Coordinates of C-alpha atoms in Angstrom, one line a residue:
M1 CA -12.8 85.7 15.7
H2 CA -9.8 84.1 14.1
I3 CA -8.8 85.4 10.7
K4 CA -8.7 81.9 9.3
E5 CA -12.5 81.9 9.5
F6 CA -12.5 84.3 6.5
D7 CA -10.2 82.3 4.3
Y8 CA -11.1 80.6 1.0
H9 CA -9.1 79.3 -2.0
L10 CA -9.5 81.3 -5.2
P11 CA -7.9 80.0 -8.5
S12 CA -5.7 82.8 -9.8
G13 CA -7.5 82.6 -13.2
L14 CA -10.6 84.0 -11.7
I15 CA -8.9 87.3 -10.7
A16 CA -10.1 89.8 -13.3
Q17 CA -7.2 91.6 -14.9
Y18 CA -9.3 93.8 -17.2
P19 CA -12.8 95.2 -17.0
I20 CA -15.6 93.6 -19.0
E21 CA -16.3 95.4 -22.3
K22 CA -19.6 96.9 -21.1
R23 CA -19.9 97.9 -17.5
D24 CA -23.4 96.7 -16.9
R25 CA -22.8 93.3 -18.6
S26 CA -20.9 91.9 -15.6
R27 CA -22.5 89.0 -13.8
L28 CA -24.7 89.5 -10.7
M29 CA -25.1 87.1 -7.9
V30 CA -28.2 87.8 -5.8
L31 CA -28.3 86.6 -2.2
H32 CA -31.6 86.5 -0.2
R33 CA -30.7 86.6 3.5
K34 CA -34.1 85.4 4.8
S35 CA -34.2 82.3 2.6
N36 CA -30.5 81.7 1.9
A37 CA -31.5 81.5 -1.8
I38 CA -28.9 82.4 -4.5
E39 CA -29.8 83.7 -8.0
H40 CA -27.5 84.2 -11.0
R41 CA -28.3 87.3 -13.1
C42 CA -26.6 90.0 -15.2
F43 CA -25.9 93.3 -13.6
F44 CA -28.2 95.4 -15.8
E45 CA -31.0 93.2 -14.4
I46 CA -30.5 94.7 -10.9
T47 CA -33.2 97.1 -11.9
D48 CA -35.6 94.2 -11.3
Y49 CA -34.7 94.2 -7.6
L50 CA -34.9 98.0 -7.0
K51 CA -38.4 99.4 -6.6
S52 CA -40.0 102.8 -6.3
E53 CA -39.1 104.7 -3.1
D54 CA -35.9 102.7 -2.6
V55 CA -32.9 105.0 -1.9
L56 CA -29.7 104.1 -3.8
I57 CA -26.5 105.6 -2.3
L58 CA -23.3 105.8 -4.3
N59 CA -19.8 107.1 -3.6
D60 CA -18.8 109.8 -6.0
T61 CA -15.1 109.9 -5.2
K62 CA -12.7 110.1 -8.1
V63 CA -9.5 108.1 -8.3
I64 CA -6.4 110.2 -8.9
P65 CA -3.3 109.0 -10.8
A66 CA -1.5 108.5 -7.6
R67 CA 1.6 106.5 -8.7
L68 CA 4.6 108.5 -9.5
M69 CA 7.9 107.2 -10.9
G70 CA 11.0 109.2 -10.1
K71 CA 14.7 109.1 -9.4
K72 CA 16.6 109.6 -6.2
Q73 CA 19.6 112.0 -6.0
S74 CA 21.8 108.9 -6.6
G75 CA 20.0 108.3 -9.8
G76 CA 18.3 105.2 -8.6
K77 CA 14.6 104.5 -9.5
I78 CA 11.9 105.2 -6.9
E79 CA 8.2 104.8 -6.9
V80 CA 5.9 107.0 -4.8
L81 CA 2.3 106.1 -4.1
L82 CA 0.2 109.0 -2.7
L83 CA -2.0 107.8 0.2
R84 CA -3.7 110.9 1.6
P85 CA -3.1 114.6 2.0
E86 CA -1.7 115.6 5.4
E87 CA -4.4 118.1 6.3
N88 CA -7.9 118.5 4.9
G89 CA -8.3 116.0 2.2
S90 CA -7.7 118.3 -0.8
V91 CA -5.8 116.9 -3.8
D92 CA -4.0 120.3 -4.1
E93 CA -2.2 120.0 -0.8
S94 CA 1.6 119.8 -1.1
T95 CA 2.3 117.4 1.9
W96 CA 1.1 113.8 1.6
Q97 CA 1.4 110.5 3.4
C98 CA 3.0 108.2 0.8
L99 CA 4.3 104.6 0.3
I100 CA 7.7 104.5 -1.2
N101 CA 9.2 101.6 -3.1
C102 CA 12.9 101.6 -4.0
S103 CA 16.0 99.4 -3.6
K104 CA 17.1 101.1 -0.3
K105 CA 14.9 102.8 2.2
P106 CA 15.2 106.6 1.8
K107 CA 16.2 108.8 4.7
P108 CA 14.5 112.1 5.9
S109 CA 15.6 115.1 3.8
S110 CA 16.1 112.9 0.8
K111 CA 15.2 114.5 -2.5
I112 CA 13.2 112.9 -5.4
V113 CA 12.9 114.2 -8.9
F114 CA 10.0 113.2 -11.1
D115 CA 10.4 115.7 -14.0
N116 CA 11.2 119.4 -14.5
S117 CA 7.9 120.5 -13.0
L118 CA 7.8 118.1 -10.0
N119 CA 10.2 117.2 -7.2
A120 CA 9.8 116.2 -3.6
E121 CA 11.5 116.0 -0.2
I122 CA 11.0 113.2 2.3
L123 CA 10.2 114.9 5.6
K124 CA 9.9 111.9 8.0
E125 CA 9.3 108.2 8.2
E126 CA 6.1 107.0 9.8
E127 CA 5.3 103.5 11.0
E128 CA 4.1 102.3 7.6
S129 CA 4.6 105.3 5.3
F130 CA 6.5 108.5 4.7
T131 CA 5.5 112.2 5.0
V132 CA 6.5 113.8 1.7
K133 CA 6.5 117.4 0.7
F134 CA 6.0 118.1 -3.1
H135 CA 7.2 121.1 -5.0
Y136 CA 5.6 121.9 -8.3
E137 CA 4.2 124.7 -10.6
G138 CA 0.5 125.2 -11.1
P139 CA -2.3 123.0 -9.6
F140 CA -1.0 119.7 -8.2
E141 CA -3.9 117.8 -9.8
Q142 CA -2.9 118.9 -13.2
V143 CA 0.7 117.7 -12.6
L144 CA -0.7 114.3 -11.5
D145 CA -2.9 114.1 -14.6
R146 CA 0.1 114.6 -16.8
I147 CA 2.7 112.3 -15.2
G148 CA 0.8 110.1 -12.7
I149 CA -0.2 106.5 -13.2
T150 CA -3.5 104.9 -12.2
P151 CA -2.9 103.1 -8.9
L152 CA -4.2 99.6 -9.7
P153 CA -4.5 97.0 -6.9
P154 CA -1.5 94.7 -6.5
Y155 CA -3.5 91.6 -7.8
I156 CA -3.9 93.3 -11.2
K157 CA -0.6 92.5 -12.9
R158 CA 0.4 94.2 -16.1
G159 CA 3.9 93.3 -17.4
N160 CA 6.5 95.1 -15.3
G161 CA 4.0 96.5 -12.8
I162 CA 3.2 99.7 -14.8
S163 CA 0.0 99.6 -16.7
H164 CA 0.4 99.3 -20.4
D165 CA -3.3 100.2 -20.7
E166 CA -3.2 103.5 -18.8
R167 CA -5.8 105.1 -21.1
L168 CA -8.2 102.2 -20.5
D169 CA -7.6 102.2 -16.7
R170 CA -8.0 106.0 -16.5
E171 CA -11.6 105.5 -17.8
R172 CA -12.6 102.1 -16.4
Y173 CA -11.0 102.2 -13.0
Q174 CA -13.4 105.0 -12.3
T175 CA -17.2 105.2 -11.9
T176 CA -19.3 107.0 -14.5
F177 CA -20.4 109.4 -11.7
A178 CA -17.0 110.1 -10.2
K179 CA -16.7 113.7 -9.2
E180 CA -14.7 114.5 -6.1
R181 CA -11.0 113.8 -6.6
G182 CA -9.1 112.1 -3.8
S183 CA -9.1 108.2 -3.9
V184 CA -6.2 106.0 -4.6
A185 CA -8.5 103.0 -5.1
A186 CA -11.9 102.8 -6.8
P187 CA -15.2 102.2 -5.0
T188 CA -15.5 99.1 -7.1
A189 CA -19.2 98.2 -6.5
G190 CA -20.0 101.4 -8.4
L191 CA -18.0 100.5 -11.5
H192 CA -20.9 98.4 -12.9
F193 CA -23.4 101.3 -13.2
T194 CA -23.9 103.3 -16.4
S195 CA -25.5 106.7 -16.6
E196 CA -28.4 105.0 -18.5
M197 CA -29.0 102.6 -15.7
L198 CA -29.2 105.4 -13.1
D199 CA -31.6 107.3 -15.3
Q200 CA -33.8 104.2 -15.6
L201 CA -33.8 103.8 -11.8
R202 CA -34.7 107.5 -11.3
A203 CA -37.6 107.0 -13.8
R204 CA -38.8 104.1 -11.7
G205 CA -38.9 106.3 -8.6
V206 CA -35.7 105.2 -7.1
K207 CA -34.0 108.1 -5.3
V208 CA -30.3 108.2 -6.2
L209 CA -28.0 110.0 -3.7
F210 CA -24.3 110.5 -3.4
L211 CA -21.7 110.9 -0.6
T212 CA -17.9 111.0 -0.8
L213 CA -15.4 108.7 0.9
H214 CA -11.9 108.8 -0.5
V215 CA -10.7 105.2 -0.6
G216 CA -7.2 104.7 0.8
W217 CA -4.6 102.0 0.1
G218 CA -5.4 100.5 3.5
T219 CA -8.3 98.7 1.8
F220 CA -5.7 96.3 0.3
Q221 CA -3.4 95.9 3.2
P222 CA -3.5 92.5 4.8
I223 CA -4.7 92.0 8.4
R224 CA -1.7 90.9 10.4
A225 CA -3.5 90.1 13.7
E226 CA -4.8 86.6 14.1
Q227 CA -7.8 87.8 16.1
I228 CA -9.6 90.2 13.8
E229 CA -10.8 92.3 16.7
E230 CA -7.2 93.5 17.2
H231 CA -7.1 95.0 13.7
H232 CA -7.2 98.8 13.2
M233 CA -8.5 100.4 10.0
H234 CA -6.7 103.2 8.3
P235 CA -8.7 106.5 8.5
E236 CA -10.4 107.7 5.3
F237 CA -11.8 111.1 4.6
Y238 CA -15.5 111.5 3.9
T239 CA -18.1 114.1 3.2
L240 CA -21.8 113.6 3.8
S241 CA -23.8 116.6 2.8
P242 CA -26.8 118.0 4.8
S243 CA -29.1 117.4 1.8
T244 CA -28.1 113.7 1.5
A245 CA -28.4 113.1 5.3
K246 CA -31.8 114.8 5.3
A247 CA -33.0 112.7 2.4
I248 CA -31.9 109.5 4.0
N249 CA -33.4 110.3 7.4
H250 CA -36.7 111.1 5.7
A251 CA -36.6 107.8 3.8
R252 CA -35.9 105.9 7.0
R253 CA -38.9 107.6 8.7
E254 CA -41.0 106.5 5.7
K255 CA -39.7 102.9 6.0
A256 CA -38.0 103.1 2.6
R257 CA -35.2 100.7 1.8
I258 CA -31.6 102.0 1.9
V259 CA -29.5 100.3 -0.7
S260 CA -25.8 100.9 -0.2
V261 CA -23.4 100.6 -3.2
G262 CA -20.2 99.2 -1.7
S263 CA -18.3 98.9 1.5
T264 CA -17.2 102.6 1.4
V265 CA -20.8 103.9 1.4
T266 CA -21.7 101.4 4.1
R267 CA -18.9 102.4 6.4
C268 CA -19.6 106.1 5.9
L269 CA -23.3 105.8 6.6
E270 CA -22.8 103.6 9.6
H271 CA -20.1 106.0 11.0
A272 CA -22.5 108.9 10.6
T273 CA -25.6 107.1 12.2
N274 CA -26.3 107.5 15.9
G275 CA -27.9 105.0 18.3
E276 CA -31.4 106.2 17.3
G277 CA -30.7 105.6 13.6
I278 CA -30.4 109.3 12.7
I279 CA -27.7 110.3 10.2
T280 CA -25.6 113.4 10.9
P281 CA -24.0 115.3 8.0
G282 CA -20.4 116.2 8.2
R283 CA -16.8 116.0 7.0
G284 CA -13.9 114.2 8.6
F285 CA -12.2 110.8 8.9
T286 CA -13.6 107.4 9.7
N287 CA -11.8 104.2 10.7
L288 CA -14.9 102.2 11.4
F289 CA -14.1 98.5 11.2
I290 CA -17.2 96.3 10.5
Y291 CA -17.0 92.6 11.2
P292 CA -19.5 89.9 12.3
G293 CA -21.4 90.9 15.4
Y294 CA -21.8 94.4 14.2
R295 CA -25.4 95.7 14.3
F296 CA -26.2 97.7 11.2
R297 CA -28.2 100.9 11.8
S298 CA -28.7 102.5 8.4
V299 CA -28.2 100.0 5.5
D300 CA -30.9 97.5 4.4
S301 CA -29.4 96.1 1.2
L302 CA -25.9 96.0 -0.1
I303 CA -24.3 95.9 -3.6
T304 CA -20.7 94.7 -3.5
N305 CA -18.0 92.9 -5.5
F306 CA -16.3 89.6 -4.5
H307 CA -13.4 90.3 -2.1
L308 CA -10.0 89.0 -1.1
P309 CA -9.7 86.2 1.5
R310 CA -9.0 87.5 5.0
S311 CA -9.8 91.0 4.0
T312 CA -11.7 93.7 5.9
L313 CA -14.1 93.9 3.0
L314 CA -15.0 90.2 3.2
M315 CA -15.5 90.7 7.0
L316 CA -17.9 93.6 6.4
V317 CA -20.0 91.5 3.9
S318 CA -19.9 88.6 6.4
A319 CA -21.3 91.0 9.0
F320 CA -24.2 92.0 6.7
A321 CA -25.1 88.5 5.7
E322 CA -24.2 85.4 7.8
R323 CA -20.5 84.4 7.3
K324 CA -21.2 80.8 6.4
F325 CA -23.8 81.9 3.8
I326 CA -21.3 84.3 2.3
L327 CA -18.6 81.7 2.0
E328 CA -21.1 79.3 0.5
A329 CA -21.9 81.9 -2.1
Y330 CA -18.2 82.4 -2.8
R331 CA -17.8 78.7 -3.4
E332 CA -20.8 78.8 -5.8
A333 CA -19.2 81.8 -7.6
I334 CA -15.9 80.0 -8.0
K335 CA -17.7 76.9 -9.3
K336 CA -19.6 79.0 -11.9
G337 CA -16.5 81.0 -13.0
Y338 CA -17.4 84.4 -11.6
R339 CA -14.7 87.1 -12.0
F340 CA -13.3 88.3 -8.7
Y341 CA -12.0 91.6 -7.2
S342 CA -11.9 95.1 -8.5
Y343 CA -12.6 94.5 -12.2
G344 CA -14.8 91.5 -11.4
D345 CA -18.5 90.6 -11.0
A346 CA -21.0 91.9 -8.5
M347 CA -23.2 90.7 -5.7
L348 CA -26.5 92.1 -4.4
I349 CA -27.5 91.1 -0.8
I350 CA -31.2 91.7 0.0

């Protein structure tokens, strides 16, 4: 398929720059795949569509303050964005794959100073990133909490590019159930849920489960290939526990509906599901790329945000529902002034 088949025009004023005041008061577009009907609701009303015995699966990854501002040996400014740990997915690893932004491309063995407790050395240049070794005192995650900046997506523009609302973003560019540190981007479909909503759903008999997939910066990188089949996803680290896999497999045997919250949960579940529809627990990396023509094996309904044109996220949604129906829904959302992207409104596809 040609990438232009996933294009649409979005007025810049509809790109949400800040979160709505109350998480669950964002708008909700409901798409019915069988009838091609579209409904307009508020997100807290999603409880009307989830029934007893449904299984709701969320990503409990936690965004780390992955942007670091430092200086080169020459004194020039340099920005480092952590992408992923080199080895096993732990935030406290000292060697990371990073993006680097500065006036002149740094060379291997170059030194970077962030403050008295953190400095780094560039080990080597990769195809699209750098391998960087950090030197610090104490747990690395504590250092990041002190001097790091929330890694907002590039379409959220705040003054000079550094958030002037860091305290707000530390809270709101994070789900209420975030637990496992490691993402450099939020699983945005989960941003709309409050603890009270999840409690209400449990009280209704909805089973709420969690898995972990650490969202990488690749989710925002444009597809450069004209034919989307030639695109390769960046690998992302996931953990799917035996208890979660067992509960999902049991639910599928009982014909219960599996409701996936976001593209990250969907990709993790589909990666872990075999040809017979059985989910296998495990830890590792997935680079599964889902686009139209893909046959879903584990997900029955999907909660998601509104995504960028020509993005892998839009392609995944267009695989779950028919592409023309999705683009029709996007045109309807634009006409009605929905808020788009990470801090924007939500969609439920059933």
